[in-house]
Every structure is written in C-alpha cells, then in structure tokens.
Coordinates of C-alpha atoms in Angstrom, one line a residue:
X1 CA 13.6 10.6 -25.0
X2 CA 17.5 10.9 -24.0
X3 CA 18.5 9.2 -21.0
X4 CA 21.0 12.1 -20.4
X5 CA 18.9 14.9 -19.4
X6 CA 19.4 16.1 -15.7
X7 CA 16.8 15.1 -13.3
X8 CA 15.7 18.8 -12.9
X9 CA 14.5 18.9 -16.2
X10 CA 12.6 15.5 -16.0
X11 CA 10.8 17.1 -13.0
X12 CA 9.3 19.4 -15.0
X13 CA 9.5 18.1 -18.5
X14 CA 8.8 14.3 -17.8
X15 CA 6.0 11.9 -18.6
X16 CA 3.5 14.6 -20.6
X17 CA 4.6 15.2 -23.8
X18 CA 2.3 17.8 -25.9
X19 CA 1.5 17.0 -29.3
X20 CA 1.7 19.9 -31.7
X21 CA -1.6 22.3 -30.5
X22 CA -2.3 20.0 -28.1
X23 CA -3.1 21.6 -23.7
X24 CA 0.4 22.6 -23.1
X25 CA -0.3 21.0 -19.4
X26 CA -1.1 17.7 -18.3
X27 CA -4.8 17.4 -18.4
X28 CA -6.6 15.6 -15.9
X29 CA -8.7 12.5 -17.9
X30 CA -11.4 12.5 -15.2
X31 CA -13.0 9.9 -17.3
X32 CA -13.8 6.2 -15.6
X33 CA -14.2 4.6 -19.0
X34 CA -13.0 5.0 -22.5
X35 CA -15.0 4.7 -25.8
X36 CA -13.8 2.5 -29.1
X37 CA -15.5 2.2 -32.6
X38 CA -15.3 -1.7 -32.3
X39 CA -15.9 -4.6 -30.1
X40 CA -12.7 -6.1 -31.4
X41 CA -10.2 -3.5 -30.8
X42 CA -11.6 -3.3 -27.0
X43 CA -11.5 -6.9 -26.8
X44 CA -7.7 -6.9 -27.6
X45 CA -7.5 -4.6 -24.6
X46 CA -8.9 -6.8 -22.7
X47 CA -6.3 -9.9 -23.6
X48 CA -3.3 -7.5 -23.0
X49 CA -2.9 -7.8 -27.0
X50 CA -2.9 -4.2 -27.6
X51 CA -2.5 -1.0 -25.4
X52 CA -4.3 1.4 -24.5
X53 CA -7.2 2.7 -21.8
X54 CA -11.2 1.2 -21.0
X55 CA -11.5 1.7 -17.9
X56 CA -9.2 3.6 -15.0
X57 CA -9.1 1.3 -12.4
X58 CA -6.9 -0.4 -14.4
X59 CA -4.8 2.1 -16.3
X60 CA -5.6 6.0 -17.0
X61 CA -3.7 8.5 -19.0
X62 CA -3.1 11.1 -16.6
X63 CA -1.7 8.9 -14.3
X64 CA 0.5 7.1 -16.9
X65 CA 2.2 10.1 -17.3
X66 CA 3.3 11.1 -14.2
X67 CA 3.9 7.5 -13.5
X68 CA 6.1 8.0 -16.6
X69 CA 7.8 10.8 -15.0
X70 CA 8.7 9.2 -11.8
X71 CA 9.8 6.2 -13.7
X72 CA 12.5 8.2 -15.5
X73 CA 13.4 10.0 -12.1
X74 CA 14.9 6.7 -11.1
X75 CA 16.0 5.1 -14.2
X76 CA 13.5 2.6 -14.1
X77 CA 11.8 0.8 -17.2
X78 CA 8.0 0.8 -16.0
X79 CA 6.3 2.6 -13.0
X80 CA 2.1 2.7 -11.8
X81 CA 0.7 5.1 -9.4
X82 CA -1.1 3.6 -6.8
X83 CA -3.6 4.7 -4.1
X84 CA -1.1 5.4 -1.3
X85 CA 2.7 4.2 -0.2
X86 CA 1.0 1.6 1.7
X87 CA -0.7 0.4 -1.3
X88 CA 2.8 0.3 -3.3
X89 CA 4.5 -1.9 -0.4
X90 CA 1.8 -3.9 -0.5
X91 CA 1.4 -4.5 -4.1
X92 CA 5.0 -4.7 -4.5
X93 CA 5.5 -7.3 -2.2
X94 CA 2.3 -9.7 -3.1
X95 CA 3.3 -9.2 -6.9
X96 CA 5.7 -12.0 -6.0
X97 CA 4.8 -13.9 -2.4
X98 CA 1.6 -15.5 -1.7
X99 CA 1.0 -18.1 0.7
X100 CA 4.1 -20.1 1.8
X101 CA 6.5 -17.8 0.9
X102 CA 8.5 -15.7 2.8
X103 CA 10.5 -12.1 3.0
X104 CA 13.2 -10.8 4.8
X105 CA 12.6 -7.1 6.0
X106 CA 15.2 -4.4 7.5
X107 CA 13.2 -3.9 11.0
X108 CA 13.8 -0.3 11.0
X109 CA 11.1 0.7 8.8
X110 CA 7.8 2.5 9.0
X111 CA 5.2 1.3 11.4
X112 CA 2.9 0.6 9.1
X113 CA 5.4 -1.0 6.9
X114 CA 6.2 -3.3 9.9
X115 CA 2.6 -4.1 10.5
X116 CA 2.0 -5.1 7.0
X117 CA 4.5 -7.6 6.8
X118 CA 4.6 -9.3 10.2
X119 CA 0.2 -9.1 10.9
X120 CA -1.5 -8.4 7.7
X121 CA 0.5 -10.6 5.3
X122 CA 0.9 -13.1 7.9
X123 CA -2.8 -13.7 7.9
X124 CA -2.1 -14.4 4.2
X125 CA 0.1 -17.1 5.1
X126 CA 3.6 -14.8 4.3
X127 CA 6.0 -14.9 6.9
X128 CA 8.4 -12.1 7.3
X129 CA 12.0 -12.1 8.8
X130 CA 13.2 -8.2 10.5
X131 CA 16.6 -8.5 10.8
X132 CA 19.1 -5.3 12.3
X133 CA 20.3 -3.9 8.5
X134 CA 23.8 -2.7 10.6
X135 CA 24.5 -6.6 10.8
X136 CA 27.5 -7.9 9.0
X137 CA 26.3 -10.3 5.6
X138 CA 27.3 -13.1 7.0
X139 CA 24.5 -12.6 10.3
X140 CA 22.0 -11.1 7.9
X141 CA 22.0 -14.4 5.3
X142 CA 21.1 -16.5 8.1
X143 CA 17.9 -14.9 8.0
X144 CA 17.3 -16.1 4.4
X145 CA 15.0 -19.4 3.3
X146 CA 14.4 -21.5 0.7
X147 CA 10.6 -19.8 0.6
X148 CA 12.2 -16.4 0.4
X149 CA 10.5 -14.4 -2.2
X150 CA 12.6 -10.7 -1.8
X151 CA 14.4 -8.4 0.8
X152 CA 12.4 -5.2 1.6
X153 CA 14.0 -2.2 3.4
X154 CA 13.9 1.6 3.5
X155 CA 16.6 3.8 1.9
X156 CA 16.3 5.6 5.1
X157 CA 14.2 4.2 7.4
X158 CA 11.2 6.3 9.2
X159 CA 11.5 7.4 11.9
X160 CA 14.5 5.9 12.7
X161 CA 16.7 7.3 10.6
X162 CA 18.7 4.5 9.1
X163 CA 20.7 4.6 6.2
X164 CA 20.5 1.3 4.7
X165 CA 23.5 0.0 2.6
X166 CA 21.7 -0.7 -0.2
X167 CA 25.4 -2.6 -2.0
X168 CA 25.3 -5.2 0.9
X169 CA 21.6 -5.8 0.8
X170 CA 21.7 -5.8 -3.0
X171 CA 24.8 -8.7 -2.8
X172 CA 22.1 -10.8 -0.4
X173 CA 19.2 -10.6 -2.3
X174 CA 21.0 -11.3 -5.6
X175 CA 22.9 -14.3 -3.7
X176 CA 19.8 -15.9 -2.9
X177 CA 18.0 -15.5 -6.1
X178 CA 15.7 -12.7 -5.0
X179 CA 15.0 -8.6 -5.8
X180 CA 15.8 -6.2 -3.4
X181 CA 12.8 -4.1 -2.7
X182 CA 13.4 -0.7 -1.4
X183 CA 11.3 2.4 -0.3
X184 CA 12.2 5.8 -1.6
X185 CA 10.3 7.8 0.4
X186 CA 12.2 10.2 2.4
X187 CA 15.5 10.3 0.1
X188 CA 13.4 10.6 -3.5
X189 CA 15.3 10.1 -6.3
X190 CA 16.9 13.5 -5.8
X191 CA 18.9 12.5 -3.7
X192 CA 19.5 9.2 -4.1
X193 CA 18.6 6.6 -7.2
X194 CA 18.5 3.2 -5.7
X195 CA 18.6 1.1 -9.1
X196 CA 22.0 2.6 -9.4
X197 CA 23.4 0.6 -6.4
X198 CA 21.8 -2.7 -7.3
X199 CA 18.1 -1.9 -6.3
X200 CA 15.7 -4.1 -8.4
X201 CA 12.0 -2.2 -7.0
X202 CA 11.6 0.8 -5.7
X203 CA 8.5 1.9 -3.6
X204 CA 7.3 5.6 -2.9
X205 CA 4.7 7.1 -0.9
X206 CA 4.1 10.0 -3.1
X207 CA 2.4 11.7 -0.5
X208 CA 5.5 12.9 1.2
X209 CA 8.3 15.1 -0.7
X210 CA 6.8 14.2 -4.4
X211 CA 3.7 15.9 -3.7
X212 CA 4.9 18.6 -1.3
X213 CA 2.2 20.4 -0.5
X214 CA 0.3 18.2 1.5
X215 CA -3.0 17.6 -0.2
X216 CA -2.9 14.1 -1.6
X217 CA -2.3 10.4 -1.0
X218 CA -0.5 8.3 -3.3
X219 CA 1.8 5.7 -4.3
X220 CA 4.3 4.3 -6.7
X221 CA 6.0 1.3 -7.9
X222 CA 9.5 1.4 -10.4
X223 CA 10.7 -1.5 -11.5
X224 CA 14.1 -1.3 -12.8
X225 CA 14.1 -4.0 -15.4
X226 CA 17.2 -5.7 -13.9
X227 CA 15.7 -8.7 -12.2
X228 CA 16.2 -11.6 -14.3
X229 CA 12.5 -13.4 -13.2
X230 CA 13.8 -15.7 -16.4
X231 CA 16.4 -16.9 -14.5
X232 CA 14.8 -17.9 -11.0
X233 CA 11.9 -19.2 -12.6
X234 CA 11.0 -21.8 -9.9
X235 CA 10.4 -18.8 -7.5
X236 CA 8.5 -16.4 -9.4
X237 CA 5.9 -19.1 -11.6
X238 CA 3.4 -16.1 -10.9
X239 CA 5.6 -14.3 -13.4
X240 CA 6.9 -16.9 -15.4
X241 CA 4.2 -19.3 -15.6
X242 CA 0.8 -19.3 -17.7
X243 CA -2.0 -16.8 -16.1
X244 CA -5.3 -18.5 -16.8
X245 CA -7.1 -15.2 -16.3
X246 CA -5.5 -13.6 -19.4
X247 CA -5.9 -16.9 -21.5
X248 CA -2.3 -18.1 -20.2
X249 CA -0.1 -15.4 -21.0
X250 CA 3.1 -15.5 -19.8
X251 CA 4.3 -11.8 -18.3
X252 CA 8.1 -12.8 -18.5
X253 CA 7.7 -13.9 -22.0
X254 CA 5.3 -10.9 -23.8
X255 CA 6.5 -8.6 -21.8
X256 CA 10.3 -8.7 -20.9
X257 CA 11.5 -6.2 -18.7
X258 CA 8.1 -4.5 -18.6
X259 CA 6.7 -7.9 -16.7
X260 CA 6.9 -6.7 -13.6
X261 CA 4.6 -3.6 -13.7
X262 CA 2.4 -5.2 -16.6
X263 CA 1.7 -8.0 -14.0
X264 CA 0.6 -5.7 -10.9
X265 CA -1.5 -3.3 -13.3
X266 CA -3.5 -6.2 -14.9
X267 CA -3.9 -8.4 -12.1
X268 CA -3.2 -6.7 -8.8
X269 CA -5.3 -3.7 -9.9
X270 CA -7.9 -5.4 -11.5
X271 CA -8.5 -7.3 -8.4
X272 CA -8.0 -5.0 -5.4
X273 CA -8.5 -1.9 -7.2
X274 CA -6.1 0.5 -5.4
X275 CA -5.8 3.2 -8.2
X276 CA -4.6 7.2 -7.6
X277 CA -7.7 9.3 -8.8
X278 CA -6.8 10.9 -12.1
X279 CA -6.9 14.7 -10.4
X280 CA -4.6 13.2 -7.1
X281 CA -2.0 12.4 -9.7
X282 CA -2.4 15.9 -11.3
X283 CA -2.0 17.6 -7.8
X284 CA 1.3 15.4 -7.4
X285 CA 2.6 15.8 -10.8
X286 CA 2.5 20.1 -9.6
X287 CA 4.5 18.8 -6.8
X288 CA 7.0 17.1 -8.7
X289 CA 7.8 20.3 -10.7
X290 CA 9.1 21.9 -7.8
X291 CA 11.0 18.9 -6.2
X292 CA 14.3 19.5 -7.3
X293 CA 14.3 22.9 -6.0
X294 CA 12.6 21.8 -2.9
X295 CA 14.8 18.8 -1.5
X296 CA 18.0 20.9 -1.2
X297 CA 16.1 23.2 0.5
X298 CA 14.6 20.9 3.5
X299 CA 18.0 19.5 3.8
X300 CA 20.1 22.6 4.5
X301 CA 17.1 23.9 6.8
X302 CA 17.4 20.1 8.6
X303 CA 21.1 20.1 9.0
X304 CA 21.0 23.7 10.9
X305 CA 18.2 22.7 13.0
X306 CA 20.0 19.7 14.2
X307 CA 23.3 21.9 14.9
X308 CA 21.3 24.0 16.8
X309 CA 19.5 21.0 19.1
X310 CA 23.0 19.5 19.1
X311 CA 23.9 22.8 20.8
X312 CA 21.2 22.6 23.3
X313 CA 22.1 21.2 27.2
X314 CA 18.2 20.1 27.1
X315 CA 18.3 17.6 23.9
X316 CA 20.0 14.4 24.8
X317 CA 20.5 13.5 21.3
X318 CA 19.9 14.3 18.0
X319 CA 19.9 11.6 14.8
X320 CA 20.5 13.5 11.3
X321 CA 22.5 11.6 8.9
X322 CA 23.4 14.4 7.1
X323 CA 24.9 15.7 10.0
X324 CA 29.1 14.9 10.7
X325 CA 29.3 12.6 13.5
X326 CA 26.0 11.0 13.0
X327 CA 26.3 7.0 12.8
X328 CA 25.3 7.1 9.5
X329 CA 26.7 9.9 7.9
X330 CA 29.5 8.3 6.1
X331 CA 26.7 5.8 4.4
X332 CA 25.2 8.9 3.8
X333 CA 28.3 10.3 2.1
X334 CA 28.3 7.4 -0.1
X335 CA 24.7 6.9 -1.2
X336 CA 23.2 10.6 -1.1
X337 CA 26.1 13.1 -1.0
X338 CA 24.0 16.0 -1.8
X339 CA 22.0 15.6 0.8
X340 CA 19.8 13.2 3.1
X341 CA 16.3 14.5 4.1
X342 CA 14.2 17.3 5.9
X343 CA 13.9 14.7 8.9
X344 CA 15.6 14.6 12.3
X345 CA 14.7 12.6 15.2
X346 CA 15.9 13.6 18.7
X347 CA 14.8 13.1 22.5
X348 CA 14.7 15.6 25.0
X349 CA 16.2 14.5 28.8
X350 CA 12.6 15.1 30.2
X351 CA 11.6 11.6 28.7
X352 CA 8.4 11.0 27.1
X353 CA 6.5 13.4 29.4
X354 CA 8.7 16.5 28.4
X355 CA 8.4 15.6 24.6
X356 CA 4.7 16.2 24.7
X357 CA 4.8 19.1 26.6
X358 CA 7.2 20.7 23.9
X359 CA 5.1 19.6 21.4
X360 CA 2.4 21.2 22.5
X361 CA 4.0 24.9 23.0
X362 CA 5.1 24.7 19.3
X363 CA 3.9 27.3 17.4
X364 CA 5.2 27.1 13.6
X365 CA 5.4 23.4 13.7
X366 CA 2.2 21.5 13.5
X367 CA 1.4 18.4 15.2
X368 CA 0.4 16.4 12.4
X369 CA 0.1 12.5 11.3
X370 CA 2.6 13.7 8.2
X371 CA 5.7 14.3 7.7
X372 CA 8.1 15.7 4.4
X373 CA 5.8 18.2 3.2
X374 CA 6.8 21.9 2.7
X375 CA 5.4 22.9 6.2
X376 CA 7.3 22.4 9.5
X377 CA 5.6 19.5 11.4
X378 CA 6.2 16.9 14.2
X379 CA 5.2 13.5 16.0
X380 CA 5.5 11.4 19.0
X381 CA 6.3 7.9 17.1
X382 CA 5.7 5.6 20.5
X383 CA 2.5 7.6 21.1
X384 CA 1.3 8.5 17.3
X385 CA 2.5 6.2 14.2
X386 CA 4.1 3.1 16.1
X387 CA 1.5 3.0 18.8
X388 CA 0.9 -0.2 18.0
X389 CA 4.7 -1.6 18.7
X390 CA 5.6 -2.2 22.2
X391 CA 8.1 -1.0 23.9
X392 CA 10.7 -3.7 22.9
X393 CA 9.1 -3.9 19.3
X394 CA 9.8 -0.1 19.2
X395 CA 13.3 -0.5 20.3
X396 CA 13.7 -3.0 17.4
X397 CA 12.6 -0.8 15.0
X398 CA 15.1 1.5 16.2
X399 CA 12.2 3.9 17.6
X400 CA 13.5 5.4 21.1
X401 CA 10.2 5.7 22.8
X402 CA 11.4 8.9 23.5
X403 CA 11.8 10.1 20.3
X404 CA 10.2 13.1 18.5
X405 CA 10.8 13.0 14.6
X406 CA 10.4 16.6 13.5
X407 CA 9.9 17.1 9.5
X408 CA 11.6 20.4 9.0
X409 CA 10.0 22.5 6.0
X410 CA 11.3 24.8 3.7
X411 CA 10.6 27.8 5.4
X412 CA 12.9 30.4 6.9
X413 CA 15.2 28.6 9.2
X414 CA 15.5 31.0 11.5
X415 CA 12.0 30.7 11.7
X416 CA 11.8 27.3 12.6
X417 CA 14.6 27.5 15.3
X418 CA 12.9 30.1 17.1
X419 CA 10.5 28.4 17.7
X420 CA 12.0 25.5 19.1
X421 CA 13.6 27.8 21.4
X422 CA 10.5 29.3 22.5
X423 CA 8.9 25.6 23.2
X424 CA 11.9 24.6 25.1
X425 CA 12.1 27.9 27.4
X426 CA 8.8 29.4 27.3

C-alpha cells in the first residue's frame, strides 16, 4: 500500500482490497462467529498467537476494513471501530487510567465528553483536570500530576468552537511523559491530520461527517504508533507489564507500535463489548466514499452563512473559525487551511427566549440532537446537549447559554440563508 496516495483516493479505495474475482464491494460479514477445521488453530486465536476472526465482538472483517481505511486517513498504524464516539473517548481514555490516575482535559469539549471525564470516570476513581486550552504553557502545566495518565482535547471543540493548538498541547503532554489524546470529529482528517502536529490518539465519532448521511452510530480509535509506552513504563504497566488474562503477554513487547489498539480490542472489547454492527460499518464506509467531496462543500456553505448572520443587526455574534476575524482563525490558518467545518455557533440579541422562537420557525433546518450530517440542522446547547452544565459550567466550556450551534449541510446555500431570513422576519 503506498503511503503517498492522496486522501481522496483512500476514501474510496481504502481498507477493502478485492482479491482477484472476489465482490468488488465491501461485503457486510453479518456473521457473530467464525468456523476453523481445528481446536488448535482457534485456540491460538484465543492467546493472541495468531490472527484472525471467532467471534465479532471482538474483531470482525467488515469492520477491520473500514477501520483500516480510517486508519490510513490519518496516518495512523492501527485503528478499531467502536459502538459510538462516546464509546471511543471512553475506551481511549481507560486503555491507560484506572483508579488513581488522573487526566488533564481542554474544558471546551462536548457535553458528554465533559460528563464522562469529570462524573462517570470519577466514580471510577479518575480524576480529571479542565483547564482554558487559550492559556499560555506555563498556566496550563500547572494543571499536570504525577498520576497524570494523558491530555484529552478536541481539534475543535463542540459547540464551542475552539481551535485547539494541538503543537502546544502536544509539547505538554510529551513534557510530562504522557500522549496527547485528541477528538477528530468535526475537522476529519480532511481537513486536518492531527498525528502530523504531534497527536499520539485520535478519537472519532463516526456518526457525524464520516458517515454523512445520518443513519448510524459509531466510533473510532487511531493510534499513531508514536508514543513510546517503552519509555514511560512506570505509567503505562497496563501496557507494559504481564496481562494474566492472556497468559502474561506483554502488549508493548509482541506487539510494538500496534500495542495500543491490540490492547483495547482484546481486553477493552472483550470485557465491555462496545463493538459497531458489521452492517453500521458498511453504511459508514458508503459515507466515507463521499467525504472528500463532501467536507469542502459544508465549509464554503458555513463560511457564507456566517457572512450573512455577520451581516444581520439581529445576531449579536457569530463564531466560525473559518471566518477572517474570528479568534481563532489564524489557528485555523495553521492547522486546517483548507477549511474548518460545516458548524457555526451564534446568539441572537433576543437572549435565550428569541433563540427558540427562531428555532422553531425554521423550515429547511431541522431541530435535531445531531449535528455534521449532509442535512441543515440546529440546537439549543444550554437547553439540549449541555443541559446538564450550569450556567457557570456552561460558561467554562465556552457554551454561551445563548448560543445556537447550526450544522450547515451541503445543500444549496441560498437555500439555507433563506430560510434563516424567513425565521428571523417572518
């Protein structure tokens, strides 16, 4: 496989590659289990001595290839699909942290991000740190401990917009030992390729811009390979040390800089059982196909929406990092110079009470708990997806409770404007 070809072609020629009269697509393996001539060569399976599939919980072929796929999209060495972005996070995260140990998390992420690392994993005895990425280093590695495990964040961060500078929070983690988790989501390695910058995991929720269309939930985990586990040893023994539930194999030492992934499938899954359905991973490998043409497309339709509520004496302000004058959009510039995202937050000067009422005279745009699809859509993060923050939690997470983060398809633009118009003035 050359490591040259353009990314366009890997979204349609990655992961699935026919043998000679064999289905020219990739077929869907809805199989749960996997038959072998011999006890012995399903027993090697079992001991992680051999490869191969028994049972797809654990590992199934369909999904391996657009896993595959994906994986080359960012330049990683080893990806898995996963049941949902929430699912990836989480895996990701507990891959390397259990009880005692702690992270240190951008706050301006997802809600449910945010949730997972300061109440869920809490209960599991993982503390986490949110710290303002904008800070200089200096204020942000006073957030670091000797239990620090990793550094999650969001390449840019939903709702809020964010563009994170991935070199600076690359230079802490790797100062203190630790990988730099980041979530792909909105940008998708179309626009931006985080191991490139110093990334060492990348996180996606496949349900947004991968799949498109709208109709599945997924995840997916890359590891880069970069991470030297080797070399922090003391802080990773669930990677370096002797696994008693695979006769005490040793990830870092028979696998190398597929340890990572090889870890999380065999254990993680095994255990909590979070797979993508073999025909969910077909649906988003369709989706991938068409993401390369798709992307470009949400991002010139944002940027003219946000001119045109930029325009308006009714919006008090409109975020877009793709947009000049935006506080982020010479980060922007740097990390994803052909373009940002299809999302734009903005607040009207009506307050909360004139956001819903615009909301609800929309037309085109569907209110929907979803966001980065092909279709127009829009939320109320205070009321919807951070409902759960207060009002000074939202504020830290760089949520205005205000705010109405519109997802701008790849329809017509005109389109789309109109009928903001007409919700505004009607």
């Amino acid at each position: 496989m050359s490591t040259k070809r353009s990314i366009e072609t890997t979204c349609i020629q990655g992961g699935w590659q026919p043998e000679n009269g064999g289905p020219r697509q990739l077929p869907i393996y809805q199989s749960t289990t996997f038959k072998y001539a011999t006890s012995d060569s399903m027993g090697k399976l079992f001991d992680l001595e051999a490869e191969g599939y028994f049972y797809t919980r654990l590992q199934n072929p369909t999904n391996d290839a657009v896993a595959a796929k994906i994986c080359e999209m960012e330049g990683g060495v080893a990806a898995m699909l996963t049941s949902s972005g929430q699912a990836a996070t989480f895996f990701s995260i507990i891959n390397i942290c259990s009880a005692g140990d702690h992270v240190v998390s951008s706050a301006t992420i997802y809600g449910g991000s945010s949730n997972l690392l300061t109440v869920t994993l809490k209960r599991f005895g993982i503390e986490t740190t949110l710290v303002d990425p904008d800070l200089p280093e200096e204020e942000l590695a006073k957030a670091f401990q000797p239990n620090t495990k990793c550094v999650f964040a969001e390449t840019i961060a939903n709702p809020a917009l964010v563009v994170l500078d991935i070199e600076k929070f690359a230079r802490l983690a790797h100062t203190h030992g630790v990988p730099l988790i980041i979530d792909n989501t909105f940008a998708t390695p179309i626009n931006c390729r985080p191991f490139e910058w110093g990334a060492d995991i990348v996180t996606h929720s496949t349900t947004k811009y991968m799949d498109g269309h709208g109709m599945t939930v997924g995840g997916c985990i890359v590891d880069s390979g970069n991470f030297d586990w080797e070399a922090h040893a003391d802080k990773f023994p669930g990677l370096t040390t002797p696994d008693d539930s695979y006769h005490g194999i040793i990830y870092t030492q028979r696998f190398g800089k597929g340890a990572f992934i090889t870890k999380a499938t065999a254990q993680l899954m095994r255990d909590l059982g979070a797979i993508q359905s073999p025909q969910n991973a077909f649906l988003l490998n369709n989706g991938l196909e068409s993401l390369h043409l798709r992307m470009p497309r949400h991002c010139e339709n944002a940027r003219k929406v946000a001119e045109y509520l930029q325009s308006r004496e009714d919006v008090a302000w409109v975020k877009y990092p793709g947009l000049p004058g935006d506080q982020y959009y010479e980060l922007a510039q740097k990390y994803m110079p052909n373009g940002t995202c299809g999302v734009i937050s903005f607040g009207l000067k009506g307050g909360r009470a004139a956001a819903g009422a615009f909301m609800d005279k929309l037309k085109l745009a569907s209110i929907a708990t979803h966001v980065a699809d092909a279709r127009t859509c829009v939320l109320h993060p205070a009321s919807h997806t951070h409902r759960q923050l207060s009002d000074e939690q939202l504020v830290e997470a760089g949520v205005d409770p205000s705010m109405i983060r519109f997802s701008v398809g790849i329809e017509n633009a005109d389109d789309i404007i109109e009928d903001i118009r007409q919700a505004l003035e009607d």
